[in-house]
Coordinates of C-alpha atoms in Angstrom, one line a residue:
X1 CA -161.2 -81.9 -108.6
X2 CA -161.5 -85.2 -107.3
X3 CA -163.7 -87.7 -108.4
X4 CA -166.9 -86.4 -108.5
X5 CA -169.3 -87.1 -105.7
X6 CA -166.8 -88.1 -102.9
X7 CA -167.5 -87.0 -99.4
X8 CA -164.6 -84.7 -99.1
X9 CA -165.2 -82.8 -102.4
X10 CA -169.0 -82.0 -101.3
X11 CA -169.1 -78.8 -99.4
X12 CA -172.2 -78.4 -96.7
X13 CA -173.0 -75.2 -97.9
X14 CA -172.0 -73.2 -101.1
X15 CA -173.3 -69.4 -101.0
X16 CA -172.8 -67.4 -104.3
X17 CA -172.2 -63.7 -104.3
X18 CA -170.4 -61.9 -101.7
X19 CA -172.0 -59.0 -101.1
X20 CA -174.0 -58.0 -97.2
X21 CA -176.4 -61.1 -97.7
X22 CA -173.7 -63.7 -99.0
X23 CA -171.4 -62.5 -96.3
X24 CA -173.9 -62.8 -93.8
X25 CA -175.2 -66.3 -94.7
X26 CA -171.4 -67.6 -95.1
X27 CA -171.0 -66.0 -91.6
X28 CA -173.8 -67.8 -90.1
X29 CA -173.2 -70.9 -91.4
X30 CA -169.4 -71.1 -91.0
X31 CA -169.9 -69.9 -87.5
X32 CA -172.3 -73.3 -87.2
X33 CA -169.1 -75.8 -87.9
X34 CA -169.8 -76.1 -91.4
X35 CA -167.6 -76.4 -94.5
X36 CA -168.6 -73.2 -96.4
X37 CA -167.4 -72.2 -99.9
X38 CA -168.4 -68.2 -100.9
X39 CA -168.2 -67.9 -104.5
X40 CA -168.0 -64.0 -106.2
X41 CA -167.6 -63.2 -109.7
X42 CA -165.6 -60.3 -109.0
X43 CA -162.5 -59.2 -107.0
X44 CA -162.9 -57.9 -104.1
X45 CA -163.3 -54.8 -103.1
X46 CA -165.4 -53.9 -105.7
X47 CA -167.9 -50.9 -106.3
X48 CA -172.0 -51.2 -105.7
X49 CA -174.7 -48.7 -106.7
X50 CA -175.8 -48.1 -103.1
X51 CA -176.5 -44.6 -101.2
X52 CA -174.4 -46.9 -98.4
X53 CA -176.9 -45.5 -95.3
X54 CA -176.6 -48.1 -92.4
X55 CA -179.9 -48.1 -90.2
X56 CA -180.6 -49.8 -86.6
X57 CA -181.6 -53.1 -88.2
X58 CA -178.2 -53.3 -90.3
X59 CA -176.3 -52.7 -87.7
X60 CA -178.2 -54.9 -85.4
X61 CA -177.3 -57.6 -87.7
X62 CA -173.7 -57.5 -87.7
X63 CA -171.6 -59.9 -86.5
X64 CA -169.8 -59.6 -83.2
X65 CA -167.2 -57.4 -83.2
X66 CA -167.7 -56.0 -86.4
X67 CA -166.2 -51.9 -86.7
X68 CA -168.7 -50.0 -89.0
X69 CA -166.2 -47.8 -91.4
X70 CA -168.5 -44.9 -91.3
X71 CA -167.9 -42.1 -93.6
X72 CA -170.1 -40.0 -91.7
X73 CA -172.7 -40.0 -88.8
X74 CA -176.2 -38.3 -89.8
X75 CA -178.0 -36.2 -87.0
X76 CA -179.9 -34.2 -89.5
X77 CA -182.3 -34.7 -92.3
X78 CA -183.4 -31.9 -94.9
X79 CA -187.1 -33.1 -96.7
X80 CA -188.1 -30.9 -100.0
X81 CA -190.7 -31.9 -102.5
X82 CA -189.1 -31.7 -105.9
X83 CA -187.0 -28.9 -104.5
X84 CA -189.9 -27.0 -102.9
X85 CA -190.8 -26.4 -99.2
X86 CA -187.3 -27.7 -97.8
X87 CA -187.4 -28.1 -94.1
X88 CA -184.4 -29.8 -91.9
X89 CA -185.2 -31.5 -88.9
X90 CA -182.2 -32.5 -86.7
X91 CA -181.6 -35.0 -83.8
X92 CA -179.4 -34.9 -80.7
X93 CA -178.4 -38.6 -81.3
X94 CA -177.0 -40.5 -84.0
X95 CA -180.0 -41.2 -86.9
X96 CA -178.0 -43.5 -89.0
X97 CA -174.5 -44.1 -90.6
X98 CA -173.2 -43.6 -94.0
X99 CA -170.2 -46.1 -95.6
X100 CA -168.8 -46.8 -98.9
X101 CA -169.6 -50.3 -99.5
X102 CA -166.4 -51.9 -100.7
X103 CA -164.7 -51.3 -97.7
X104 CA -167.9 -52.8 -96.2
X105 CA -168.5 -55.6 -98.0
X106 CA -165.0 -56.5 -97.9
X107 CA -165.1 -56.4 -94.1
X108 CA -168.2 -58.8 -93.9
X109 CA -166.5 -61.2 -96.2
X110 CA -163.5 -60.9 -94.0
X111 CA -165.4 -62.2 -90.9
X112 CA -166.9 -64.6 -92.8
X113 CA -163.6 -66.2 -93.9
X114 CA -162.5 -65.6 -90.1
X115 CA -165.4 -67.9 -88.9
X116 CA -164.0 -70.7 -91.4
X117 CA -165.6 -69.9 -94.5
X118 CA -163.5 -70.6 -98.0
X119 CA -163.6 -67.9 -100.3
X120 CA -163.2 -67.8 -104.3
X121 CA -163.3 -64.9 -106.3
X122 CA -163.6 -64.5 -110.4
X123 CA -166.0 -67.6 -109.7
X124 CA -168.9 -66.9 -112.0
X125 CA -172.1 -69.5 -111.8
X126 CA -173.6 -70.1 -114.8
X127 CA -176.4 -72.5 -113.2
X128 CA -177.3 -75.1 -110.5
X129 CA -178.4 -78.7 -111.2
X130 CA -180.4 -80.6 -108.8
X131 CA -180.7 -83.6 -111.2
X132 CA -178.5 -84.8 -114.0
X133 CA -175.7 -86.5 -114.6
X134 CA -173.7 -83.5 -112.6
X135 CA -175.7 -84.8 -109.4
X136 CA -174.3 -87.5 -107.8
X137 CA -177.4 -88.3 -105.3
X138 CA -180.5 -86.7 -104.1
X139 CA -178.7 -85.4 -101.1
X140 CA -176.4 -82.8 -103.7
X141 CA -176.4 -80.0 -105.5
X142 CA -174.4 -78.9 -108.6
X143 CA -173.2 -75.6 -109.0
X144 CA -172.0 -75.3 -112.4
X145 CA -169.2 -72.3 -112.7
X146 CA -168.7 -70.6 -116.3
X147 CA -165.4 -72.1 -116.9
X148 CA -166.8 -75.8 -116.7
X149 CA -166.0 -76.5 -113.2
X150 CA -168.6 -78.1 -110.8
X151 CA -168.5 -77.4 -107.2
X152 CA -171.0 -80.0 -105.3
X153 CA -173.0 -78.9 -101.9
X154 CA -175.5 -80.3 -99.5
X155 CA -177.4 -76.5 -99.9
X156 CA -176.5 -73.7 -101.6
X157 CA -177.7 -69.8 -100.8
X158 CA -178.3 -67.7 -103.8
X159 CA -177.2 -64.0 -102.7
X160 CA -175.8 -62.9 -106.2
X161 CA -178.2 -59.9 -106.4
X162 CA -181.0 -58.5 -108.2
X163 CA -179.9 -59.9 -111.8
X164 CA -179.4 -63.4 -110.0
X165 CA -179.4 -66.6 -112.1
X166 CA -180.1 -68.5 -108.5
X167 CA -183.2 -66.8 -108.3
X168 CA -184.1 -67.6 -111.7
X169 CA -183.4 -70.9 -110.7
X170 CA -185.7 -71.1 -107.6
X171 CA -188.5 -69.4 -109.8
X172 CA -188.6 -66.0 -108.1
X173 CA -191.5 -63.8 -109.3
X174 CA -191.2 -59.9 -109.2
X175 CA -193.8 -57.0 -108.6
X176 CA -191.8 -53.9 -108.5
X177 CA -188.7 -52.8 -110.6
X178 CA -187.2 -49.7 -109.9
X179 CA -184.2 -47.9 -112.0
X180 CA -181.7 -46.1 -109.3
X181 CA -179.2 -43.7 -110.9
X182 CA -176.5 -42.4 -108.6
X183 CA -173.2 -40.6 -108.8
X184 CA -170.0 -40.1 -106.9
X185 CA -169.2 -36.3 -106.6
X186 CA -165.9 -35.3 -105.3
X187 CA -166.3 -31.8 -103.5
X188 CA -164.2 -29.2 -101.8
X189 CA -163.8 -29.1 -98.3
X190 CA -166.4 -25.9 -98.3
X191 CA -168.8 -28.1 -99.7
X192 CA -168.0 -31.3 -97.9
X193 CA -168.5 -29.1 -94.8
X194 CA -172.1 -27.9 -95.6
X195 CA -173.2 -31.3 -95.9
X196 CA -171.1 -32.9 -92.9
X197 CA -173.6 -34.8 -90.4
X198 CA -176.6 -34.0 -93.0
X199 CA -178.5 -36.0 -96.1
X200 CA -181.1 -34.7 -97.8
X201 CA -184.2 -36.4 -99.3
X202 CA -185.9 -35.2 -102.2
X203 CA -189.5 -36.7 -102.9
X204 CA -189.2 -36.4 -106.9
X205 CA -191.2 -35.2 -109.2
X206 CA -192.4 -38.7 -110.6
X207 CA -195.2 -41.3 -108.6
X208 CA -193.2 -42.8 -106.3
X209 CA -189.8 -41.2 -106.8
X210 CA -187.1 -39.7 -104.7
X211 CA -183.2 -38.3 -104.6
X212 CA -181.1 -38.3 -102.0
X213 CA -177.5 -36.6 -101.1
X214 CA -175.6 -38.7 -98.6
X215 CA -172.5 -37.0 -97.6
X216 CA -169.1 -39.1 -97.2
X217 CA -166.0 -36.8 -96.2
X218 CA -164.8 -35.5 -99.5
X219 CA -167.0 -36.9 -101.6
X220 CA -171.4 -36.5 -102.0
X221 CA -173.5 -40.0 -103.1
X222 CA -176.0 -38.2 -105.2
X223 CA -179.0 -40.4 -106.5
X224 CA -182.8 -40.4 -107.6
X225 CA -184.8 -43.8 -108.1
X226 CA -188.1 -43.9 -109.8
X227 CA -190.3 -46.9 -111.4
X228 CA -188.6 -48.9 -114.3
X229 CA -190.1 -47.7 -118.0
X230 CA -189.1 -43.7 -117.1
X231 CA -185.7 -44.1 -118.3
X232 CA -185.5 -40.8 -119.9
X233 CA -187.9 -38.9 -117.2
X234 CA -185.4 -40.5 -114.6
X235 CA -182.1 -39.2 -115.9
X236 CA -183.6 -35.7 -116.5
X237 CA -184.5 -35.8 -112.8
X238 CA -180.9 -36.8 -112.0
X239 CA -179.8 -34.2 -113.8
X240 CA -182.2 -31.5 -112.7
X241 CA -181.1 -32.8 -109.4
X242 CA -177.6 -32.0 -109.4
X243 CA -178.1 -28.7 -111.1
X244 CA -180.1 -27.5 -108.4
X245 CA -177.9 -28.7 -105.4
X246 CA -175.0 -26.7 -107.4
X247 CA -173.2 -29.8 -108.2
X248 CA -173.0 -29.4 -111.7
X249 CA -169.6 -27.9 -111.9
X250 CA -167.9 -31.4 -110.3
X251 CA -167.2 -34.3 -111.9
X252 CA -168.1 -37.8 -110.6
X253 CA -165.8 -40.0 -110.5
X254 CA -168.5 -42.6 -111.0
X255 CA -171.6 -42.5 -112.8
X256 CA -173.8 -45.8 -112.6
X257 CA -177.5 -47.5 -112.6
X258 CA -179.0 -50.3 -111.0
X259 CA -182.6 -52.1 -111.1
X260 CA -184.2 -52.8 -108.0
X261 CA -186.6 -56.0 -108.3
X262 CA -189.1 -56.5 -105.1
X263 CA -190.6 -59.6 -104.8
X264 CA -194.5 -60.6 -104.9
X265 CA -196.2 -62.1 -101.4
X266 CA -196.4 -65.5 -103.4
X267 CA -192.8 -65.4 -104.6
X268 CA -191.0 -68.8 -103.9
X269 CA -187.8 -68.5 -101.4
X270 CA -186.4 -72.0 -102.0
X271 CA -186.7 -74.8 -104.6
X272 CA -185.2 -78.3 -103.2
X273 CA -181.9 -77.8 -101.4
X274 CA -181.4 -74.3 -102.8
X275 CA -182.4 -71.1 -101.0
X276 CA -182.1 -67.4 -101.9
X277 CA -182.1 -64.6 -99.8
X278 CA -181.2 -60.5 -100.3
X279 CA -181.7 -58.9 -103.5
X280 CA -181.8 -62.8 -105.2
X281 CA -184.7 -63.3 -103.3
X282 CA -186.4 -59.8 -104.2
X283 CA -186.3 -58.5 -100.4
X284 CA -186.0 -55.0 -100.1
X285 CA -188.3 -52.5 -98.4
X286 CA -190.5 -51.4 -101.5
X287 CA -190.8 -47.5 -100.5
X288 CA -187.4 -46.5 -99.8
X289 CA -186.1 -49.6 -101.6
X290 CA -183.6 -49.6 -98.7
X291 CA -182.0 -53.3 -99.2
X292 CA -178.7 -53.5 -96.9
X293 CA -180.9 -54.2 -94.0
X294 CA -182.8 -57.1 -95.5
X295 CA -179.7 -58.4 -97.0
X296 CA -177.9 -59.1 -93.6
X297 CA -181.1 -60.1 -91.9
X298 CA -182.5 -62.7 -94.6
X299 CA -178.2 -63.8 -95.1
X300 CA -178.1 -64.8 -91.7
X301 CA -181.4 -66.5 -91.6
X302 CA -180.4 -68.2 -94.8
X303 CA -177.1 -69.5 -93.7
X304 CA -178.8 -70.7 -90.4
X305 CA -181.7 -73.0 -92.3
X306 CA -179.0 -73.8 -95.1
X307 CA -177.2 -75.6 -92.2
X308 CA -180.5 -77.7 -91.6
X309 CA -181.2 -78.3 -94.9
X310 CA -177.9 -79.5 -95.5
X311 CA -178.3 -82.2 -92.5
X312 CA -181.6 -83.1 -94.1
X313 CA -181.1 -86.8 -94.8
X314 CA -184.0 -86.8 -97.6
X315 CA -186.2 -84.8 -99.8
X316 CA -189.3 -84.2 -97.5
X317 CA -186.8 -83.3 -94.4
X318 CA -184.9 -80.9 -96.7
X319 CA -188.2 -79.4 -97.8
X320 CA -189.3 -79.2 -94.4
X321 CA -186.2 -77.1 -93.4
X322 CA -186.7 -74.8 -96.2
X323 CA -190.3 -73.8 -95.4
X324 CA -189.2 -73.0 -92.1
X325 CA -186.7 -70.3 -93.9
X326 CA -189.6 -68.8 -95.8
X327 CA -191.9 -68.7 -92.6
X328 CA -189.0 -66.8 -90.7
X329 CA -188.9 -64.4 -93.4
X330 CA -192.5 -63.7 -93.7
X331 CA -193.0 -63.4 -90.6
X332 CA -190.5 -60.7 -90.0
X333 CA -189.5 -58.7 -93.3
X334 CA -192.7 -59.7 -95.0
X335 CA -194.5 -58.1 -92.5
X336 CA -192.6 -55.2 -93.2
X337 CA -192.6 -55.5 -96.8
X338 CA -196.6 -55.5 -96.8
X339 CA -196.5 -52.1 -94.8
X340 CA -193.9 -50.7 -97.1
X341 CA -195.6 -51.6 -100.3
X342 CA -198.6 -49.9 -98.6
X343 CA -196.6 -46.7 -97.8
X344 CA -195.2 -46.4 -101.3
X345 CA -198.7 -46.5 -102.7
X346 CA -199.8 -43.4 -100.5
X347 CA -196.5 -41.9 -101.3
X348 CA -197.5 -42.2 -105.0
X349 CA -200.8 -41.0 -104.9
X350 CA -200.0 -38.0 -102.4
X351 CA -196.6 -37.0 -102.2
X352 CA -197.2 -33.8 -100.9
X353 CA -199.4 -35.0 -97.7
X354 CA -196.3 -37.3 -96.7
X355 CA -193.9 -34.2 -96.8
X356 CA -196.2 -32.5 -94.6
X357 CA -196.6 -35.0 -92.2
X358 CA -193.3 -35.7 -91.5
X359 CA -191.8 -32.2 -91.8
X360 CA -195.0 -30.4 -89.8
X361 CA -195.9 -33.2 -86.8
X362 CA -193.0 -33.9 -84.4
X363 CA -195.0 -37.6 -83.8
X364 CA -194.4 -38.6 -87.7
X365 CA -190.5 -37.2 -87.2
X366 CA -190.0 -39.3 -84.3
X367 CA -191.5 -42.1 -85.8
X368 CA -188.7 -41.6 -88.9
X369 CA -186.1 -41.3 -86.1
X370 CA -186.9 -44.4 -84.3
X371 CA -187.0 -46.4 -87.1
X372 CA -183.6 -45.4 -88.8
X373 CA -182.0 -45.9 -85.3
X374 CA -183.3 -49.6 -85.0
X375 CA -185.7 -48.7 -82.0
X376 CA -188.8 -49.6 -83.8
X377 CA -189.5 -50.9 -87.3
X378 CA -192.6 -49.6 -89.8
X379 CA -194.7 -52.9 -89.3
X380 CA -194.3 -52.6 -85.5
X381 CA -195.3 -49.1 -85.2
X382 CA -198.7 -50.2 -87.9
X383 CA -199.2 -53.0 -85.5
X384 CA -199.5 -50.9 -82.5
X385 CA -201.3 -47.7 -83.6
X386 CA -204.6 -48.2 -84.2
X387 CA -205.3 -44.9 -85.6
X388 CA -202.3 -45.8 -88.6
X389 CA -203.8 -49.0 -89.1
X390 CA -207.1 -47.6 -89.9
X391 CA -205.7 -45.2 -92.4
X392 CA -203.8 -47.8 -94.2
X393 CA -207.1 -50.3 -94.3
X394 CA -209.1 -47.2 -95.9
X395 CA -205.6 -47.3 -98.7
X396 CA -205.8 -50.6 -99.5
X397 CA -209.8 -50.6 -100.4
X398 CA -208.9 -47.4 -102.4
X399 CA -205.6 -48.7 -104.5
X400 CA -204.9 -51.8 -106.0
X401 CA -201.8 -53.4 -104.6
X402 CA -203.0 -57.1 -105.4
X403 CA -199.5 -57.7 -107.2
X404 CA -197.9 -58.4 -103.7
X405 CA -195.5 -55.5 -104.0
X406 CA -196.8 -51.6 -104.8
X407 CA -199.3 -50.8 -107.2
X408 CA -200.5 -53.5 -109.4
X409 CA -197.0 -54.2 -112.2
X410 CA -195.3 -51.4 -110.9
X411 CA -192.0 -51.5 -113.5
X412 CA -192.6 -54.6 -114.9
X413 CA -194.7 -55.9 -117.6
X414 CA -196.9 -59.3 -116.9
X415 CA -194.0 -61.3 -119.0
X416 CA -191.1 -60.4 -116.7
X417 CA -192.8 -61.1 -113.7
X418 CA -189.8 -64.4 -113.2
X419 CA -186.5 -63.4 -112.3
X420 CA -184.2 -62.6 -115.1
X421 CA -180.8 -64.3 -115.8
X422 CA -179.4 -61.1 -116.3
X423 CA -180.0 -57.2 -116.7
X424 CA -178.5 -55.8 -113.8
X425 CA -176.5 -52.3 -114.2
X426 CA -176.3 -52.9 -117.9
X427 CA -180.0 -52.8 -118.2
X428 CA -180.1 -49.8 -115.9
X429 CA -177.8 -47.9 -117.8
X430 CA -179.4 -48.8 -120.8
X431 CA -182.7 -47.4 -120.0
X432 CA -181.4 -44.2 -118.3
X433 CA -179.4 -43.4 -121.6
X434 CA -182.8 -44.2 -124.2
X435 CA -185.7 -44.0 -121.9
X436 CA -188.9 -46.5 -122.4
X437 CA -191.7 -45.6 -124.2
X438 CA -193.4 -47.6 -122.2
X439 CA -194.1 -40.2 -90.1
X440 CA -195.9 -42.8 -91.2
X441 CA -197.9 -43.4 -87.7
X442 CA -199.9 -40.3 -88.0
X443 CA -201.2 -40.3 -91.5
X444 CA -205.0 -40.7 -90.5
X445 CA -204.3 -37.6 -88.3
X446 CA -203.5 -35.4 -91.4
X447 CA -205.9 -37.2 -93.8
X448 CA -206.7 -33.9 -95.7
X449 CA -203.3 -32.2 -95.4
X450 CA -202.5 -30.5 -98.5
X451 CA -201.7 -31.5 -102.1
X452 CA -197.9 -30.8 -103.3
X453 CA -198.8 -27.7 -104.6
X454 CA -200.6 -26.5 -101.4
X455 CA -197.9 -27.4 -99.1
X456 CA -196.7 -24.5 -96.8
X457 CA -193.2 -23.5 -96.7
X458 CA -191.7 -24.3 -93.4
X459 CA -188.1 -23.0 -91.9
X460 CA -185.4 -25.0 -90.6
X461 CA -185.9 -25.7 -86.8
X462 CA -184.0 -28.1 -84.7
X463 CA -185.7 -30.8 -82.7
X464 CA -185.4 -32.2 -79.4
X465 CA -185.0 -35.8 -80.5

């Protein structure tokens, strides 16, 4: 580096993390004509534990000209209730597509680079500083790398995942932590053909848990998720799920674990000239734990507002721009998360009700299809459907969701509410190994629907949607 503090050495925006959120932020800032540096600790492409479902909101948030590397296009969903009462619903139109994250992430980064962002891989960030000897003035943030190098920026976007160091700096507060386990299982052509165009969603045996099968050519992505603290039970669910599917005889190429973390309503999204987005901000849908669309959308907003923060001449103006970013997030993604946490509370208490609704009522299935395609949002449906809104209001009075995400303290202790500086995949795998002691718009119409044990078995039938 040249002399610390010289204008030529100060980037307009430094983005930490080159996943969907970081690449989207880097693209948005670079398109605005700013000098952007994208830092990634791994070499690309790299594997990430993720189902890889691309729903409508994700597709609509991609850069112009982005060609999705679909491995399969989903037209049917089989729903089951812990292996029972299976029913397949079908659609003539594509519901969503399936991708492999290494290809998808690398392609997003390429678009950011084409827009003008500079990429540095193998760059691990140890901390950021907004005061002290490494910071030449109040308009600058110091990004300190693990090798001791200091990178200077007018604004920083933290997109470094659910175990974010930048999130810890900002003070992200968590209200829900879940453990996901996943395996990539190669299968012969006959098995792959049986799954082509169809996914499975299995509502699991623990409160709030579910499993999935996503077909991707000659490989099936199979996974389960449940609240952290149920590591041994989650591992058993995964083993039973794979065996029930008849896949135990196939050797996975990858088996992995991952912790997903949801923010509380009052969690900060910025500190000084540093913004956070995606998993680093705890932004994901609390019920399904879908995170790609949240990463893409929040990343784009973070990149746009980071440009404004970089242009701010003083702390007051920088704070104003950061608050505007927070408002944009809360007005959009925050509303969807609020509905998602209410749906999670319902799902934890009455999974059979939810299963009977989505498999037995065409309006509920149509709502599911509209949401996955991107023609509607869960939040929008609740706002526009008085019956659904009243049902969720009744639910809120019956259940404690005061933590801001899901039932209070779900999967997280009081001492763990701030974002950790570690404990991502390694922590997930450790818990799974040893354990821990420790549609929707029609809900009100079936408020007294049968519990899981009473749910009727329905045949597989095609749908006209």
